Amino acid sequence: MSSWKKAAKSTQKTHHERHQPESRKHLGILEKKKDYKARARDYQVKQRTLKLLRKRALNKNPDEFYYHMINSKIHDGVHKEKRKRKNYTPEQIQLMETQDLKYIAYKRNIEAKKVDKLQSQLHMIDVANETENQHIFFVDDAEEAKNFDVVKKLDTHPALLSRRTNRPRLSKLNDLKLPDLDRKTLKKIERKKESAYKELQKRIDRERELTIVQQKLEMQRALKDKKVTKPKLVSKETKNSAPIYKWTYERKR
């Protein structure tokens, strides 16, 4: 008897859920029982949550106070916790507020050093050579002034007289071994020099912007000092300058 049951069980057909009929195939995959159960369970959980929240809203005391009201604020639609100042001393709070100012000053010093380095490398050659020479030579008498030869005095080539920089002597020119430069190499050198000047201009602009930001932060820090009399506003701040205030003179004891 038991062997017959086992044989009957082994030959039993496994039934599957039917697939989507061809006439309804355009509606998508047919929802199975497991899919329906998951969707129903999710719907019931959401309904219970809404019912609980509705109950809490009805039972809420409008005069109730809780500390999260003052310890958080909404920024761009998102609740964010405020910094708990009770965990910091006034000195620590002042130090944290000055971190931005120190960082700006640090970055400005870096940019200023890079500007000085680029200027020392480039020497502002083009600007210097466009400036007219005003070198004064002193002679002993009128005869020497009449026969004075600038080329002989400077010991250089006549084509280099208009230059204020890179004006070597004839003795050094004879010793120089200059490479043969073609037109392509000269253009490449000119492009490198032009890119170097562009980078220098960017560094100068960035250093100027950081200086303005630093001045604005220093002014904000000075205005927070409640021990001194409130200053008078002379000019408002702009994109290119910090605000200017005038403090009344107070004699120190």
XYZ file of N, CA and C in Angstrom:
759
model
N 0.834 -1.208 0.000
C 0.000 0.000 0.000
C 0.872 1.262 0.000
N 1.864 1.251 0.835
C 2.755 2.413 0.923
C 3.545 2.584 -0.354
N 3.928 1.470 -0.979
C 4.677 1.564 -2.233
C 3.796 2.134 -3.339
N 2.472 1.804 -3.315
C 1.559 2.339 -4.335
C 1.400 3.848 -4.188
N 1.334 4.325 -2.919
C 1.212 5.768 -2.665
C 2.445 6.521 -3.152
N 3.592 5.896 -2.903
C 4.825 6.537 -3.353
C 4.872 6.611 -4.869
N 4.433 5.537 -5.505
C 4.443 5.534 -6.968
C 3.462 6.560 -7.525
N 2.280 6.642 -6.884
C 1.285 7.610 -7.337
C 1.773 9.045 -7.128
N 2.488 9.272 -6.029
C 3.011 10.602 -5.729
C 4.110 11.006 -6.707
N 4.917 10.046 -7.083
C 6.015 10.350 -8.011
C 5.509 10.665 -9.404
N 4.360 10.088 -9.759
C 3.797 10.334 -11.092
C 2.801 11.483 -11.119
N 2.593 12.160 -9.987
C 1.622 13.260 -9.927
C 2.114 14.456 -10.730
N 1.239 15.074 -11.499
C 1.586 16.185 -12.368
C 1.687 17.491 -11.571
N 2.729 18.279 -11.869
C 2.915 19.579 -11.216
C 2.156 20.637 -12.002
N 1.225 21.304 -11.326
C 0.399 22.319 -11.982
C 1.059 23.695 -11.847
N 1.105 24.426 -12.919
C 1.675 25.781 -12.940
C 0.568 26.794 -13.205
N 0.816 28.022 -12.765
C -0.152 29.079 -13.042
C -0.120 29.399 -14.536
N -1.298 29.703 -15.055
C -1.388 29.937 -16.486
C -0.688 31.233 -16.856
N -0.240 31.321 -18.061
C 0.429 32.506 -18.565
C -0.599 33.496 -19.112
N -0.113 34.627 -19.507
C -0.998 35.660 -20.031
C -1.552 35.222 -21.391
N -2.861 35.264 -21.573
C -3.428 34.900 -22.874
C -2.924 35.820 -23.980
N -2.961 35.309 -25.179
C -2.459 36.062 -26.321
C -3.256 37.341 -26.543
N -4.538 37.287 -26.255
C -5.372 38.471 -26.465
C -5.080 39.592 -25.464
N -4.453 39.227 -24.333
C -4.137 40.233 -23.304
C -2.628 40.421 -23.139
N -1.871 39.947 -24.118
C -0.417 40.013 -24.029
C 0.082 41.456 -24.041
N -0.673 42.349 -24.675
C -0.262 43.745 -24.739
C -0.335 44.435 -23.383
N -1.009 43.816 -22.397
C -1.124 44.408 -21.053
C 0.080 44.102 -20.172
N 0.989 43.271 -20.652
C 2.178 42.959 -19.867
C 2.099 41.588 -19.234
N 3.029 41.354 -18.298
C 3.102 40.051 -17.632
C 1.911 39.889 -16.698
N 1.315 38.704 -16.688
C 0.170 38.416 -15.824
C 0.625 38.330 -14.373
N -0.087 39.038 -13.511
C 0.277 39.049 -12.099
C -0.018 37.695 -11.459
N 0.987 37.119 -10.811
C 0.832 35.831 -10.130
C 0.401 36.060 -8.687
N 0.112 34.966 -8.000
C -0.385 35.076 -6.626
C 0.676 35.678 -5.704
N 1.940 35.282 -5.910
C 3.004 35.819 -5.045
C 3.175 37.329 -5.252
N 2.950 37.791 -6.483
C 3.030 39.227 -6.738
C 1.876 39.963 -6.062
N 0.687 39.359 -6.133
C -0.472 39.980 -5.495
C -0.290 40.053 -3.985
N 0.269 38.984 -3.384
C 0.468 38.963 -1.929
C 1.458 40.045 -1.505
N 2.544 40.211 -2.272
C 3.526 41.238 -1.923
C 2.920 42.631 -2.038
N 2.137 42.859 -3.086
C 1.510 44.171 -3.267
C 0.474 44.436 -2.184
N -0.285 43.418 -1.818
C -1.297 43.580 -0.771
C -0.652 43.832 0.581
N 0.420 43.115 0.863
C 1.106 43.297 2.145
C 1.682 44.710 2.255
N 2.280 45.224 1.173
C 2.827 46.586 1.169
C 1.714 47.614 1.356
N 0.564 47.389 0.733
C -0.573 48.303 0.870
C -1.091 48.317 2.311
N -1.166 47.144 2.938
C -1.664 47.063 4.323
C -0.718 47.752 5.299
N 0.601 47.599 5.074
C 1.578 48.269 5.948
C 1.446 49.784 5.842
N 1.282 50.293 4.635
C 1.135 51.731 4.450
C -0.160 52.251 5.067
N -1.234 51.477 4.969
C -2.500 51.896 5.560
C -2.408 51.938 7.081
N -1.720 50.971 7.668
C -1.552 50.976 9.136
C -0.702 52.165 9.575
N 0.329 52.494 8.796
C 1.182 53.648 9.130
C 0.397 54.948 9.057
N -0.418 55.103 8.004
C -1.239 56.309 7.885
C -2.255 56.421 9.010
N -2.825 55.283 9.394
C -3.797 55.288 10.487
C -3.142 55.698 11.794
N -1.918 55.193 12.048
C -1.195 55.548 13.268
C -0.825 57.024 13.281
N -0.337 57.562 12.144
C 0.033 58.972 12.079
C -1.182 59.879 12.237
N -2.328 59.458 11.668
C -3.563 60.230 11.819
C -3.998 60.265 13.278
N -3.819 59.153 13.963
C -4.181 59.080 15.382
C -3.280 59.971 16.225
N -1.988 59.963 15.921
C -1.052 60.814 16.662
C -1.328 62.294 16.419
N -1.695 62.639 15.177
C -1.996 64.034 14.877
C -3.232 64.511 15.630
N -4.238 63.631 15.778
C -5.454 63.996 16.508
C -5.196 64.136 18.000
N -4.298 63.325 18.527
C -4.016 63.343 19.966
C -2.913 64.324 20.355
N -2.329 65.037 19.373
C -1.193 65.914 19.667
C -1.645 67.192 20.353
N -0.861 67.629 21.343
C -1.125 68.867 22.056
C -0.469 70.020 21.293
N -1.232 71.020 20.830
C -0.622 72.111 20.053
C 0.361 72.941 20.855
N 0.255 72.927 22.182
C 1.169 73.692 23.035
C 2.375 72.873 23.468
N 2.510 71.676 22.948
C 3.622 70.810 23.348
C 4.943 71.346 22.796
N 5.995 71.251 23.601
C 7.320 71.726 23.194
C 8.305 70.566 23.262
N 9.142 70.484 22.225
C 10.232 69.511 22.265
C 11.472 70.178 21.654
N 12.613 69.762 22.140
C 13.856 70.476 21.845
C 14.265 70.413 20.379
N 13.764 69.450 19.644
C 14.137 69.367 18.233
C 13.591 70.546 17.437
N 12.609 71.256 18.011
C 12.093 72.454 17.344
C 13.176 73.525 17.206
N 14.038 73.637 18.202
C 15.067 74.678 18.190
C 16.445 74.129 17.851
N 16.593 72.800 17.838
C 17.895 72.200 17.548
C 18.030 71.786 16.089
N 17.038 72.078 15.255
C 17.111 71.731 13.839
C 16.491 72.858 13.027
N 16.866 72.869 11.764
C 16.299 73.863 10.848
C 16.166 73.221 9.466
N 15.274 73.808 8.658
C 15.034 73.286 7.321
C 15.897 74.054 6.334
N 16.727 73.329 5.595
C 17.591 73.923 4.579
C 17.358 73.193 3.266
N 16.806 73.916 2.275
C 16.471 73.334 0.969
C 15.504 72.161 1.112
N 14.537 72.302 2.045
C 13.526 71.273 2.226
C 13.982 70.073 3.019
N 15.174 70.124 3.618
C 15.706 68.985 4.371
C 16.014 69.445 5.782
N 15.580 68.648 6.791
C 15.882 68.951 8.183
C 17.350 68.678 8.463
N 18.013 69.648 9.047
C 19.422 69.492 9.402
C 19.617 69.901 10.846
N 20.448 69.140 11.551
C 20.699 69.419 12.960
C 21.593 70.645 13.106
N 21.259 71.503 14.062
C 22.102 72.644 14.356
C 23.266 72.216 15.230
N 24.336 72.992 15.153
C 25.495 72.710 16.004
C 25.155 73.027 17.454
N 25.391 72.064 18.316
C 25.086 72.241 19.735
C 26.216 73.017 20.393
N 25.967 74.317 20.561
C 27.009 75.178 21.097
C 27.274 74.937 22.581
N 26.351 74.243 23.262
C 26.571 74.022 24.686
C 27.741 73.079 24.925
N 28.155 72.346 23.881
C 29.275 71.433 24.008
C 30.611 72.112 23.738
N 30.594 73.437 23.435
C 31.819 74.148 23.112
C 31.947 75.369 24.022
N 33.166 75.708 24.328
C 33.430 76.929 25.079
C 33.426 78.114 24.114
N 33.267 79.346 24.617
C 33.314 80.516 23.713
C 34.620 80.611 22.933
N 35.726 80.211 23.555
C 37.008 80.250 22.848
C 37.029 79.259 21.684
N 36.438 78.069 21.909
C 36.397 77.070 20.840
C 35.496 77.526 19.693
N 34.373 78.170 20.025
C 33.476 78.677 18.976
C 34.170 79.754 18.154
N 34.895 80.659 18.818
C 35.608 81.718 18.108
C 36.693 81.135 17.214
N 37.358 80.085 17.700
C 38.399 79.444 16.900
C 37.815 78.792 15.653
N 36.656 78.121 15.799
C 36.031 77.484 14.645
C 35.571 78.512 13.619
N 35.103 79.670 14.084
C 34.640 80.705 13.151
C 35.791 81.364 12.411
N 36.993 81.308 12.984
C 38.155 81.918 12.336
C 38.890 80.945 11.424
N 38.450 79.696 11.358
C 39.120 78.734 10.499
C 39.023 79.140 9.033
N 37.838 79.645 8.613
C 37.668 80.075 7.231
C 38.633 81.211 6.892
N 38.777 82.159 7.825
C 39.674 83.290 7.588
C 41.117 82.824 7.465
N 41.524 81.885 8.310
C 42.900 81.381 8.249
C 43.143 80.621 6.944
N 42.132 79.866 6.516
C 42.292 79.106 5.269
C 42.431 80.045 4.073
N 41.599 81.114 4.032
C 41.678 82.079 2.939
C 43.044 82.769 2.946
N 43.519 83.137 4.127
C 44.834 83.784 4.211
C 45.942 82.837 3.757
N 45.795 81.565 4.109
C 46.789 80.557 3.688
C 46.817 80.409 2.166
N 45.630 80.325 1.546
C 45.571 80.183 0.087
C 46.078 81.454 -0.604
N 45.794 82.616 -0.029
C 46.259 83.860 -0.639
C 47.780 83.943 -0.603
N 48.386 83.504 0.499
C 49.848 83.506 0.587
C 50.463 82.575 -0.452
N 49.810 81.433 -0.684
C 50.313 80.496 -1.697
C 50.279 81.138 -3.077
N 49.141 81.787 -3.402
C 49.024 82.435 -4.708
C 50.033 83.575 -4.851
N 50.254 84.336 -3.777
C 51.217 85.442 -3.834
C 52.629 84.923 -4.091
N 52.987 83.792 -3.469
C 54.317 83.208 -3.698
C 54.463 82.708 -5.132
N 53.379 82.121 -5.673
C 53.436 81.645 -7.060
C 53.567 82.819 -8.028
N 52.875 83.935 -7.725
C 52.980 85.124 -8.571
C 54.410 85.656 -8.551
N 55.021 85.728 -7.361
C 56.397 86.211 -7.256
C 57.358 85.301 -8.013
N 57.106 83.993 -7.937
C 57.988 83.045 -8.622
C 57.887 83.206 -10.135
N 56.647 83.339 -10.646
C 56.475 83.521 -12.091
C 57.062 84.840 -12.561
N 56.895 85.894 -11.768
C 57.444 87.193 -12.151
C 58.967 87.163 -12.173
N 59.561 86.435 -11.217
C 61.021 86.334 -11.206
C 61.541 85.529 -12.385
N 60.745 84.575 -12.872
C 61.160 83.784 -14.024
C 61.000 84.566 -15.327
N 59.908 85.304 -15.441
C 59.631 86.019 -16.688
C 60.336 87.370 -16.759
N 60.563 87.979 -15.586
C 61.242 89.273 -15.476
C 60.463 90.408 -16.150
N 59.235 90.098 -16.594
C 58.450 91.115 -17.295
C 59.275 91.737 -18.428
N 59.890 90.863 -19.219
C 60.845 91.320 -20.240
C 60.196 92.250 -21.249
N 59.036 91.854 -21.767
C 58.399 92.656 -22.814
C 58.046 94.048 -22.328
N 57.516 94.136 -21.092
C 57.150 95.444 -20.542
C 58.383 96.292 -20.314
N 59.462 95.656 -19.855
C 60.683 96.414 -19.586
C 61.307 96.952 -20.868
N 61.287 96.160 -21.936
C 61.911 96.582 -23.183
C 61.100 97.649 -23.917
N 59.797 97.764 -23.615
C 58.988 98.809 -24.239
C 59.196 100.168 -23.574
N 59.785 100.183 -22.365
C 60.031 101.425 -21.658
C 61.299 102.090 -22.196
N 61.234 103.375 -22.388
C 62.376 104.098 -22.946
C 63.517 104.161 -21.940
N 64.737 103.968 -22.455
C 65.909 104.030 -21.592
C 66.166 105.464 -21.136
N 66.543 105.617 -19.877
C 66.861 106.936 -19.325
C 68.162 106.875 -18.536
N 69.112 106.096 -19.063
C 70.391 105.964 -18.366
C 71.226 107.238 -18.551
N 71.827 107.708 -17.498
C 72.616 108.952 -17.525
C 74.097 108.598 -17.393
N 74.911 109.116 -18.307
C 76.366 108.936 -18.260
C 77.017 110.278 -17.924
N 78.019 110.222 -17.094
C 78.746 111.420 -16.673
C 80.123 111.441 -17.346
N 80.489 112.603 -17.903
C 81.786 112.771 -18.571
C 82.543 113.916 -17.891
N 83.835 113.977 -18.210
C 84.685 114.981 -17.550
C 84.633 116.341 -18.243
N 84.556 116.359 -19.570
C 84.580 117.648 -20.261
C 83.700 117.583 -21.510
N 83.607 118.727 -22.201
C 82.764 118.825 -23.395
C 83.325 118.012 -24.545
N 84.644 117.919 -24.627
C 85.263 117.160 -25.714
C 84.888 115.680 -25.620
N 84.912 115.170 -24.400
C 84.546 113.758 -24.195
C 83.058 113.538 -24.470
N 82.239 114.521 -24.132
C 80.806 114.403 -24.404
C 80.533 114.423 -25.904
N 81.328 115.209 -26.677
C 81.141 115.296 -28.119
C 81.497 113.990 -28.804
N 82.521 113.328 -28.334
C 82.996 112.082 -28.935
C 82.487 110.840 -28.184
N 81.456 111.038 -27.355
C 80.965 109.907 -26.546
C 80.263 108.870 -27.433
N 80.603 107.613 -27.262
C 80.026 106.510 -28.023
C 79.355 105.545 -27.045
N 78.011 105.437 -27.141
C 77.264 104.588 -26.212
C 77.584 103.110 -26.441
N 77.727 102.721 -27.685
C 78.027 101.315 -27.996
C 79.359 100.908 -27.389
N 80.349 101.780 -27.522
C 81.672 101.482 -26.962
C 81.644 101.492 -25.442
N 80.845 102.426 -24.882
C 80.765 102.522 -23.421
C 80.126 101.278 -22.805
N 79.039 100.798 -23.421
C 78.331 99.634 -22.891
C 78.940 98.318 -23.364
N 79.835 98.403 -24.365
C 80.491 97.205 -24.892
C 79.457 96.176 -25.343
N 78.539 96.609 -26.203
C 77.481 95.722 -26.679
C 77.237 95.973 -28.158
N 76.367 95.211 -28.733
C 76.034 95.355 -30.159
C 75.033 96.507 -30.336
N 75.131 97.263 -31.422
C 74.193 98.391 -31.623
C 72.730 97.963 -31.664
N 72.436 96.738 -32.098
C 71.047 96.280 -32.169
C 70.452 96.037 -30.785
N 71.306 95.972 -29.752
C 70.828 95.692 -28.392
C 70.726 96.934 -27.524
N 70.940 98.113 -28.101
C 70.912 99.334 -27.298
C 69.527 99.638 -26.744
N 68.483 99.326 -27.490
C 67.121 99.649 -27.047
C 66.628 98.718 -25.949
N 67.343 97.649 -25.669
C 66.902 96.682 -24.664
C 67.335 97.137 -23.279
N 66.448 96.843 -22.310
C 66.767 97.150 -20.916
C 67.184 95.894 -20.160
N 66.897 94.731 -20.733
C 67.278 93.465 -20.120
C 67.942 92.593 -21.178
N 68.671 91.587 -20.714
C 69.347 90.654 -21.626
C 70.194 91.403 -22.672
N 71.048 92.282 -22.170
C 71.935 93.038 -23.054
C 73.380 92.664 -22.720
N 73.854 91.534 -23.257
C 75.202 91.069 -22.901
C 76.290 91.901 -23.587
N 77.497 91.784 -23.073
C 78.648 92.467 -23.653
C 79.148 91.709 -24.873
N 79.959 92.405 -25.687
C 80.501 91.786 -26.891
C 81.412 90.617 -26.571
N 82.139 90.726 -25.466
C 83.026 89.623 -25.085
C 82.240 88.358 -24.770
N 81.067 88.525 -24.142
C 80.244 87.359 -23.838
C 79.531 86.849 -25.085
N 79.179 87.781 -26.003
C 78.528 87.340 -27.236
C 79.443 86.468 -28.072
N 80.732 86.775 -28.051
C 81.682 85.958 -28.815
C 81.840 84.563 -28.220
N 81.665 84.466 -26.908
C 81.818 83.160 -26.252
C 80.551 82.323 -26.292
N 79.409 82.956 -26.603
C 78.154 82.214 -26.607
C 78.086 81.265 -27.797
N 77.558 80.083 -27.525
C 77.322 79.097 -28.568
C 75.816 78.923 -28.722
N 75.240 79.713 -29.597
C 73.794 79.711 -29.786
C 73.383 78.596 -30.732
N 72.329 77.844 -30.404
C 71.855 76.780 -31.296
C 71.133 77.373 -32.498
N 71.055 76.590 -33.545
C 70.327 77.014 -34.740
C 68.832 76.831 -34.518
N 68.117 77.931 -34.535
C 66.682 77.899 -34.275
C 65.933 78.151 -35.579
N 65.042 77.236 -35.904
C 64.219 77.428 -37.090
C 62.929 78.152 -36.710
N 62.099 78.436 -37.689
C 60.860 79.186 -37.457
C 59.896 78.417 -36.545
N 59.844 77.084 -36.705
C 58.938 76.266 -35.899
C 59.320 76.309 -34.424
N 60.623 76.235 -34.138
C 61.093 76.283 -32.746
C 60.816 77.642 -32.124
N 60.995 78.717 -32.902
C 60.726 80.058 -32.382
C 59.248 80.241 -32.057
N 58.362 79.695 -32.890
C 56.932 79.787 -32.611
C 56.573 79.021 -31.344
N 57.216 77.867 -31.156
C 56.964 77.063 -29.954
C 57.400 77.804 -28.694
N 58.561 78.461 -28.773
C 59.048 79.240 -27.628
C 58.109 80.412 -27.342
N 57.610 81.041 -28.415
C 56.697 82.171 -28.239
C 55.375 81.731 -27.601
N 54.882 80.548 -27.991
C 53.655 80.027 -27.382
C 53.853 79.728 -25.903
N 55.003 79.165 -25.542
C 55.281 78.881 -24.135
C 55.337 80.161 -23.314
N 55.950 81.194 -23.890
C 56.026 82.463 -23.170
C 54.640 83.081 -23.006
N 53.820 82.974 -24.049
C 52.460 83.521 -23.973
C 51.620 82.786 -22.931
N 51.731 81.450 -22.876
C 50.987 80.675 -21.871
C 51.471 80.998 -20.466
N 52.774 81.264 -20.315
C 53.306 81.629 -19.005
C 52.733 82.961 -18.534
N 52.610 83.923 -19.443
C 52.033 85.219 -19.076
C 50.540 85.093 -18.765
N 49.845 84.206 -19.481
C 48.429 83.985 -19.174
C 48.265 83.386 -17.786
N 49.115 82.425 -17.472
C 49.053 81.834 -16.126
C 49.365 82.862 -15.058
N 50.330 83.730 -15.324
C 50.664 84.793 -14.370
C 49.474 85.710 -14.143
N 48.763 86.071 -15.217
C 47.596 86.949 -15.080
C 46.498 86.274 -14.268
N 46.282 84.961 -14.489
C 45.280 84.230 -13.714
C 45.651 84.187 -12.237
N 46.926 83.966 -11.954
C 47.376 83.936 -10.559
C 47.181 85.287 -9.888
N 47.465 86.361 -10.636
C 47.298 87.704 -10.066
C 45.828 87.984 -9.767
N 44.939 87.590 -10.694
C 43.498 87.797 -10.480
C 43.003 86.987 -9.290
N 43.453 85.744 -9.170
C 43.017 84.898 -8.051
C 43.530 85.442 -6.717
N 44.762 85.918 -6.713
C 45.310 86.489 -5.474
C 44.539 87.739 -5.071
N 44.091 88.539 -6.062
C 43.298 89.735 -5.774
C 41.926 89.343 -5.205
N 41.295 88.317 -5.784
C 39.993 87.868 -5.285
C 40.099 87.325 -3.865
N 41.138 86.552 -3.584
C 41.325 86.026 -2.231
C 41.589 87.151 -1.235
N 42.280 88.180 -1.671
C 42.516 89.331 -0.793
C 41.201 90.017 -0.427
N 40.305 90.164 -1.416
C 38.998 90.788 -1.149
C 38.181 89.940 -0.187
N 38.173 88.625 -0.393
C 37.434 87.725 0.511
C 38.002 87.803 1.917
N 39.325 87.821 2.031
C 39.948 87.919 3.352
C 39.574 89.222 4.046
N 39.561 90.322 3.317
C 39.177 91.601 3.910
C 37.726 91.591 4.374
N 36.840 90.950 3.605
C 35.434 90.875 4.001
C 35.263 90.039 5.260
N 35.975 88.906 5.344
C 35.880 88.064 6.542
C 36.452 88.780 7.758
N 37.539 89.504 7.583
C 38.115 90.256 8.699
C 37.157 91.338 9.174
N 36.436 91.970 8.245
C 35.475 92.996 8.625
C 34.297 92.376 9.376
N 33.820 91.214 8.930
C 32.742 90.532 9.636
C 33.165 90.153 11.056
N 34.389 89.722 11.192
C 34.893 89.359 12.517
C 34.998 90.584 13.421
N 35.429 91.715 12.838
C 35.544 92.936 13.639
C 34.175 93.455 14.069
N 33.158 93.279 13.232
C 31.818 93.765 13.565
C 31.161 92.940 14.663
N 31.639 91.716 14.892
C 31.057 90.863 15.935
C 31.531 91.238 17.331
N 32.539 92.077 17.407
C 33.051 92.495 18.714
C 32.067 93.466 19.353
N 31.416 93.031 20.411
C 30.391 93.835 21.083
C 30.968 94.754 22.162
N 32.284 94.659 22.377
C 32.891 95.476 23.412
C 33.137 96.904 22.946
N 33.158 97.102 21.640
C 33.425 98.441 21.094
C 32.127 99.038 20.568
N 32.133 100.352 20.391
C 30.958 101.048 19.878
C 30.701 100.660 18.426
N 29.430 100.562 18.079
C 29.071 100.172 16.725
C 29.612 101.203 15.736
N 30.359 100.756 14.707
C 30.968 101.708 13.775
C 29.952 102.271 12.787
N 30.389 103.317 12.076
C 29.557 103.958 11.066
C 29.960 103.453 9.679
N 28.961 103.106 8.902
C 29.221 102.588 7.561
C 29.615 103.731 6.625
N 30.793 103.614 6.029
C 31.284 104.633 5.093
C 30.900 104.269 3.665
N 31.148 103.035 3.276
C 30.777 102.575 1.929
C 30.422 101.094 2.004
N 29.419 100.711 1.237
C 28.960 99.328 1.231
C 29.939 98.452 0.459
N 29.842 97.155 0.748
C 30.721 96.226 0.054
C 30.230 95.989 -1.374
N 31.170 95.709 -2.243
C 30.887 95.402 -3.640
C 31.591 94.100 -4.009
N 31.470 93.733 -5.265
C 32.146 92.505 -5.715
C 33.660 92.654 -5.690
N 34.135 93.888 -5.813
C 35.575 94.118 -5.912
C 36.171 94.785 -4.683
N 35.381 94.967 -3.630
C 35.916 95.630 -2.440
C 35.098 95.247 -1.217
N 35.759 95.278 -0.071
C 35.098 94.997 1.198
C 34.430 96.267 1.722
N 33.460 96.146 2.627
C 32.828 97.358 3.182
C 33.808 98.151 4.036
N 33.584 99.436 4.109
C 34.451 100.321 4.880
C 33.635 100.905 6.031
N 34.124 100.725 7.261
C 33.477 101.255 8.463
C 34.441 102.208 9.165
N 33.854 103.121 9.891
C 34.650 104.069 10.660
C 34.286 103.942 12.134
N 35.262 103.559 12.945
C 35.044 103.414 14.374
C 35.397 104.726 15.084
N 34.641 105.028 16.110
C 34.940 106.219 16.913
C 36.180 105.962 17.769
N 37.016 106.971 17.867
C 38.256 106.826 18.636
C 37.930 106.763 20.131
N 38.459 105.749 20.786
C 38.268 105.599 22.225
C 39.635 105.581 22.902
N 39.798 106.464 23.809
C 41.083 106.555 24.501
C 41.227 105.397 25.472
N 42.369 104.740 25.401
C 42.637 103.629 26.309
C 43.096 104.157 27.652
N 42.631 103.492 28.687
C 43.037 103.924 30.043
C 44.431 103.391 30.373
